[in-house]
Amino acid sequence: MDAKEDLNTTAEKIKTMEIRGAGRIAVAASAALRDYVMTLKSLPMSEFNVKLEEAAKILVDTRPTAVSLPNAVALTKRHSANNVYDAIDEIAKNAEKFITNAEQALGKIGKIGAERIHDGDVIMTHCNSHAALSIIKTAFDQGKDISVIATESRPRRQGFITIRELNDYGIPTTLIVDSAVRLTMKEVDLVVVGADSITVNGALINKIGTSQLAMAAQEARKNVIVAAETYKFSPRTLLGEMVEIEDRSSDEVIDADILKELPNVKVRNPAFDVTPAEYIDLIITEVGAFPPAMAFTILRDYLGLEIEV
Ligand code: RUB
C-alpha cells in the first residue's frame, strides 16, 4: 500500500466510524498526516506544501462536527521551514506533541473530574466518550463506590461500547434506552458526558440526545459535567461560524428496503445536538475545571491557533 492509500484508509475509517470519538479521530488524523508527509522527502518545497494541504483536506472532510479533527490537523501541519526536510521534521514533532498531550490530557481530566464524584454517586453518561469514562474510572480507582447509568445512544448504539468497557472495569452499570433518560434522572447524582465541539459561548456539541440529558438534569437539579480536552474548543466560532451538525445515512435508522416501501416517509439522522451553556455546570479540561462562560479564555490561552478572518 502506498502512503496516499494509507492516508485514504485512515480517512475512510473515520468516515465509516471504525475510528470514532472526537479524541480518537484527532489522534488518528495527526498520526496519518505525519506518516504521509514522511514519504514526500523528494518533492520540491512548493509541491510538498500543495500535497500537505491536499492531505489535510482529505482528513478534515471526513466528519464535519468534531472540531478536534481540524484542530489536530492544523496543529500538526503548521511549519515555518523553507526546505522539505525541516518541514517534515517540524510536522513529525508537532504530531508527537499533539498525540502525547492528547493521551496525557485524558489522565488529567480523569483526575480533575473525579474530584466532583463522591462515594455512592450514580452517574449518567451518554454515547461513548473516553474523556467522560476517564473521570468515571478514576473515581472508581480512588475507591469510590459508584455506579453508572449508560444510554443506548441510538442509532449507532455506542452505549454498548460504554457498558462493555465499564463492565470489564468492574463498575456496576445499568443500560437504558435513550427515551428513559427523564424517568431515570431522579436516581442520578450527576451527568458526565464528552464533547465533539465547544463554542466560544460555551455551548456543547455532542452526540444526539446529549441536550435531553442536560435538560432532564436541570429539571431534576442535577449537575452536568462535560469532559473535554482543550483541543475540542472551536476557534472558528470566534468568527461567528456555527458548528456543522453531521447528517448521517438513513440506513443507520431504518432498513433501506422498508424505507423504499414508504414513499411518503423521509428519515432524518442528525448525529449531534447542541446543549446551551446554561445547562452545563462545569467543563473539565486538562488545564482545569471551568464554567462554560470561560470558553473564550480557553480558546485564547490554550489553543494558540491563528484564525484567518
Ligand atoms: C462520539 C461522541 C463523544 C465525543 C467525545 O460520537 O459524541 O461523546 O466524541 O468522545 P461518534 P471522546 O461516536 O459519532 O464519534 O471523549 O472519546 O473524545
Coordinates of C-alpha atoms and ligand atoms in Angstrom, one line a residue:
M1 CA 0.0 0.0 0.0
D2 CA 1.5 3.4 -0.9
A3 CA 1.4 6.4 1.5
K4 CA -1.6 8.1 0.0
E5 CA -3.6 4.9 0.3
D6 CA -2.7 4.7 4.0
L7 CA -4.0 8.2 4.4
N8 CA -7.1 7.4 2.5
T9 CA -7.6 4.3 4.6
T10 CA -7.5 6.3 7.8
A11 CA -9.9 8.9 6.3
E12 CA -12.3 6.1 5.3
K13 CA -12.1 4.5 8.8
I14 CA -13.0 7.9 10.3
K15 CA -15.9 8.4 7.8
T16 CA -17.3 4.9 8.5
M17 CA -16.8 5.3 12.3
E18 CA -14.4 2.4 12.6
I19 CA -12.3 5.1 14.2
R20 CA -14.7 7.2 16.2
G21 CA -14.9 9.6 19.2
A22 CA -13.6 13.1 18.9
G23 CA -10.3 12.4 20.7
R24 CA -9.5 9.2 18.8
I25 CA -10.2 10.7 15.4
A26 CA -8.0 13.7 16.2
V27 CA -5.1 11.4 17.2
A28 CA -5.5 9.2 14.2
A29 CA -5.6 12.2 11.8
S30 CA -2.4 13.7 13.3
A31 CA -0.6 10.3 13.0
A32 CA -1.8 9.8 9.4
L33 CA -0.7 13.2 8.4
R34 CA 2.8 12.7 9.9
D35 CA 3.2 9.3 8.2
Y36 CA 2.1 10.7 4.9
V37 CA 4.5 13.7 4.8
M38 CA 7.4 11.4 5.7
T39 CA 7.0 9.9 2.2
L40 CA 7.3 13.3 0.5
K41 CA 11.1 13.9 1.1
S42 CA 12.0 14.0 -2.6
L43 CA 9.5 16.7 -3.5
P44 CA 10.3 20.4 -4.1
M45 CA 9.0 22.7 -1.4
S46 CA 6.1 24.2 -3.3
E47 CA 4.8 20.7 -4.3
F48 CA 5.3 19.5 -0.8
N49 CA 3.1 22.2 0.6
V50 CA 0.4 21.5 -2.0
K51 CA 0.4 17.8 -1.1
L52 CA 0.3 18.7 2.6
E53 CA -2.8 20.9 2.1
E54 CA -4.5 18.2 0.0
A55 CA -3.9 15.5 2.6
A56 CA -5.1 17.9 5.4
K57 CA -8.3 18.5 3.5
I58 CA -8.9 14.7 2.9
L59 CA -8.7 14.2 6.7
V60 CA -10.7 17.2 7.7
D61 CA -13.5 16.5 5.2
T62 CA -14.3 13.1 6.7
R63 CA -16.6 14.2 9.6
P64 CA -17.8 17.8 9.9
T65 CA -18.8 18.2 13.6
A66 CA -15.9 17.3 15.9
V67 CA -13.6 20.3 15.9
S68 CA -10.9 18.1 17.4
L69 CA -10.2 16.9 13.8
P70 CA -9.5 20.3 12.1
N71 CA -7.7 21.4 15.3
A72 CA -5.5 18.3 15.3
V73 CA -4.7 18.7 11.6
A74 CA -4.0 22.5 11.9
L75 CA -1.7 21.9 14.9
T76 CA 0.1 19.1 13.1
K77 CA 0.6 20.6 9.7
R78 CA 1.9 24.1 10.6
H79 CA 5.6 24.6 10.0
S80 CA 7.9 27.5 9.3
A81 CA 10.5 25.7 7.3
N82 CA 11.8 26.6 3.8
N83 CA 13.1 23.2 3.0
V84 CA 11.2 19.8 2.9
Y85 CA 13.5 18.0 5.4
D86 CA 12.9 20.7 8.1
A87 CA 9.2 20.8 7.3
I88 CA 8.9 17.1 7.8
D89 CA 10.9 17.3 11.0
E90 CA 8.6 20.0 12.4
I91 CA 5.4 18.2 11.4
A92 CA 6.7 15.0 13.0
K93 CA 7.4 16.9 16.2
N94 CA 4.0 18.6 16.1
A95 CA 2.3 15.2 15.7
E96 CA 4.4 13.7 18.6
K97 CA 3.5 16.6 20.8
F98 CA -0.2 16.5 19.9
I99 CA -0.6 12.8 20.4
T100 CA 1.4 12.8 23.7
N101 CA -0.6 15.8 25.0
A102 CA -3.9 14.1 24.0
E103 CA -3.0 11.0 25.9
Q104 CA -1.9 12.9 29.0
A105 CA -5.0 15.1 28.8
L106 CA -7.2 12.1 29.4
G107 CA -5.4 11.3 32.6
K108 CA -5.5 14.9 33.8
I109 CA -9.2 15.2 33.0
G110 CA -9.8 12.0 34.9
K111 CA -8.1 13.3 38.0
I112 CA -9.7 16.7 38.0
G113 CA -13.2 15.4 37.2
A114 CA -13.0 12.6 39.8
E115 CA -12.9 15.4 42.5
R116 CA -16.6 16.0 41.6
I117 CA -17.6 12.4 42.1
H118 CA -18.5 11.3 45.6
D119 CA -18.8 7.9 47.3
G120 CA -22.2 6.5 46.5
D121 CA -22.8 8.6 43.3
V122 CA -24.9 7.4 40.4
I123 CA -23.5 8.9 37.2
M124 CA -25.4 9.1 33.9
T125 CA -23.4 9.1 30.7
H126 CA -24.3 9.2 27.0
C127 CA -22.7 7.6 24.0
N128 CA -19.1 6.6 24.4
S129 CA -16.6 9.3 25.5
H130 CA -13.1 8.4 26.5
A131 CA -12.8 11.6 28.4
A132 CA -16.0 11.1 30.3
L133 CA -15.0 7.5 31.1
S134 CA -11.6 8.6 32.3
I135 CA -13.4 10.6 35.0
I136 CA -15.6 7.7 36.0
K137 CA -12.8 5.2 36.0
T138 CA -10.5 7.5 38.0
A139 CA -13.2 7.9 40.7
F140 CA -13.7 4.2 40.8
D141 CA -9.9 3.7 41.1
Q142 CA -9.9 6.1 44.1
G143 CA -12.1 3.5 45.8
K144 CA -15.4 5.4 45.4
D145 CA -18.5 3.2 45.4
I146 CA -20.1 4.5 42.2
S147 CA -22.4 3.1 39.6
V148 CA -23.3 4.3 36.1
I149 CA -26.5 4.6 34.0
A150 CA -25.5 4.4 30.3
T151 CA -27.8 5.3 27.5
E152 CA -28.0 3.1 24.4
S153 CA -27.3 6.1 22.1
R154 CA -29.3 5.2 19.0
P155 CA -28.8 4.8 16.2
R156 CA -25.2 3.6 16.3
R157 CA -25.5 2.3 19.9
Q158 CA -22.2 3.5 21.2
G159 CA -23.7 2.9 24.6
F160 CA -22.8 -0.8 24.0
I161 CA -19.1 0.1 23.8
T162 CA -19.5 2.0 27.1
I163 CA -21.3 -0.8 29.0
R164 CA -18.7 -3.3 27.9
E165 CA -15.8 -1.0 28.9
L166 CA -17.4 -0.3 32.3
N167 CA -18.3 -4.0 32.8
D168 CA -14.7 -5.0 32.1
Y169 CA -13.5 -2.4 34.6
G170 CA -15.8 -3.8 37.3
I171 CA -18.1 -0.7 37.5
P172 CA -21.8 -1.6 38.2
T173 CA -23.7 -0.3 35.2
T174 CA -27.3 -0.1 34.0
L175 CA -28.2 0.3 30.3
I176 CA -31.2 2.3 29.4
V177 CA -32.9 3.3 26.1
D178 CA -32.5 6.9 25.2
S179 CA -36.1 7.7 25.9
A180 CA -35.8 6.5 29.5
V181 CA -33.4 9.4 30.4
R182 CA -36.0 11.7 32.1
L183 CA -37.7 8.9 34.0
T184 CA -34.3 7.7 35.3
M185 CA -32.9 11.1 36.1
K186 CA -34.3 11.0 39.7
E187 CA -31.9 8.2 40.5
V188 CA -28.9 10.1 39.2
D189 CA -26.5 12.3 41.1
L190 CA -24.7 13.8 38.2
V191 CA -24.3 13.6 34.4
V192 CA -20.9 13.2 32.8
V193 CA -20.6 13.5 29.0
G194 CA -17.9 14.1 26.5
A195 CA -17.7 16.8 23.7
D196 CA -17.2 17.0 20.0
S197 CA -17.0 20.7 20.0
I198 CA -17.4 23.6 22.4
T199 CA -18.3 27.0 21.0
V200 CA -17.0 30.4 22.2
N201 CA -20.3 31.0 24.0
G202 CA -19.8 27.7 26.0
A203 CA -22.4 25.6 24.1
L204 CA -21.6 21.9 23.8
I205 CA -22.0 19.9 20.6
N206 CA -22.0 16.2 21.4
K207 CA -23.8 13.0 20.4
I208 CA -27.5 13.5 19.5
G209 CA -29.5 13.3 22.7
T210 CA -27.0 15.0 25.0
S211 CA -29.2 18.0 25.2
Q212 CA -32.1 15.9 26.5
L213 CA -29.9 14.6 29.3
A214 CA -28.9 18.1 30.1
M215 CA -32.5 19.4 30.2
A216 CA -33.7 16.5 32.3
A217 CA -30.8 17.0 34.6
Q218 CA -31.6 20.7 35.0
E219 CA -35.2 19.9 35.7
A220 CA -34.2 17.4 38.4
R221 CA -31.5 19.9 39.7
K222 CA -28.6 17.6 38.9
N223 CA -25.2 18.8 37.8
V224 CA -24.0 18.3 34.2
I225 CA -20.2 17.9 33.8
V226 CA -18.5 18.0 30.4
A227 CA -15.2 16.2 29.9
A228 CA -13.3 18.0 27.1
E229 CA -9.7 18.4 26.1
T230 CA -8.8 22.0 25.2
Y231 CA -8.5 21.0 21.6
K232 CA -12.2 20.4 21.5
F233 CA -12.9 24.1 21.7
S234 CA -13.8 25.6 18.3
P235 CA -11.7 28.6 17.2
R236 CA -13.9 29.4 14.2
T237 CA -16.9 30.1 16.4
L238 CA -15.0 33.2 17.4
L239 CA -15.6 34.4 13.8
G240 CA -19.3 33.8 14.1
E241 CA -19.3 30.4 12.4
M242 CA -21.8 27.8 13.5
V243 CA -20.7 24.2 14.1
E244 CA -22.0 22.0 11.3
I245 CA -24.2 19.1 12.6
E246 CA -23.4 15.9 10.7
D247 CA -26.4 14.3 9.0
R248 CA -25.8 10.6 8.6
S249 CA -27.4 8.0 6.4
S250 CA -31.0 6.8 6.9
D251 CA -29.6 3.3 6.7
E252 CA -28.4 3.7 10.3
V253 CA -32.0 4.2 11.4
I254 CA -34.2 2.1 9.2
D255 CA -33.7 -0.7 6.8
A256 CA -33.4 0.7 3.2
D257 CA -35.9 -2.0 1.9
I258 CA -38.5 -0.9 4.4
L259 CA -38.0 2.7 3.6
K260 CA -38.4 2.0 -0.1
E261 CA -42.0 0.8 0.7
L262 CA -42.8 4.1 2.4
P263 CA -42.7 6.8 -0.3
N264 CA -44.2 9.5 1.9
V265 CA -41.7 9.0 4.7
K266 CA -38.3 10.6 4.9
V267 CA -35.7 9.9 7.6
R268 CA -33.5 12.5 9.4
N269 CA -30.4 11.2 11.2
P270 CA -28.5 14.1 12.8
A271 CA -25.6 12.7 14.7
F272 CA -25.1 15.5 17.2
D273 CA -27.0 18.2 19.0
V274 CA -26.4 21.5 20.8
T275 CA -26.6 21.9 24.6
P276 CA -26.7 25.6 25.5
A277 CA -24.2 26.8 28.1
E278 CA -26.9 27.4 30.8
Y279 CA -27.4 23.7 31.1
I280 CA -23.8 23.0 31.8
D281 CA -22.2 23.3 35.3
L282 CA -18.6 22.7 34.6
I283 CA -16.3 21.8 31.7
I284 CA -13.3 19.6 32.8
T285 CA -10.3 20.2 30.7
E286 CA -6.7 19.0 31.2
V287 CA -5.8 22.5 32.4
G288 CA -8.6 22.8 34.9
A289 CA -12.3 22.9 35.5
F290 CA -14.1 25.9 34.0
P291 CA -17.6 27.3 33.8
P292 CA -18.8 27.3 30.1
A293 CA -18.6 31.2 30.2
M294 CA -14.8 30.8 30.2
A295 CA -14.7 29.2 26.7
F296 CA -13.2 32.3 25.2
T297 CA -10.4 32.3 27.7
I298 CA -9.6 28.7 26.8
L299 CA -9.6 29.4 23.1
R300 CA -7.3 32.4 23.6
D301 CA -4.9 30.9 26.1
Y302 CA -4.6 27.3 25.2
L303 CA -5.4 26.8 21.5
G304 CA -3.0 29.3 20.1
L305 CA -4.3 28.9 16.6
E306 CA -4.1 31.7 14.1
I307 CA -7.5 32.4 12.8
E308 CA -8.0 33.6 9.3
V309 CA -10.9 36.0 9.0
Ligands
RUB1 C1 -18.9 10.3 19.9 C2 -19.3 11.4 20.9 C3 -18.5 11.5 22.1 C4 -17.4 12.6 21.8 C5 -16.3 12.7 22.8 O1 -19.6 10.4 18.7 O2 -20.3 12.1 20.7 O3 -19.2 11.9 23.2 O4 -16.8 12.4 20.5 O5 -15.6 11.4 22.8 P1 -19.3 9.4 17.5 P2 -14.1 11.3 23.4 O6 -19.5 8.0 18.0 O7 -20.3 9.8 16.4 O8 -17.9 9.7 17.0 O9 -14.2 11.8 24.8 O10 -13.8 9.9 23.2 O11 -13.3 12.2 22.5

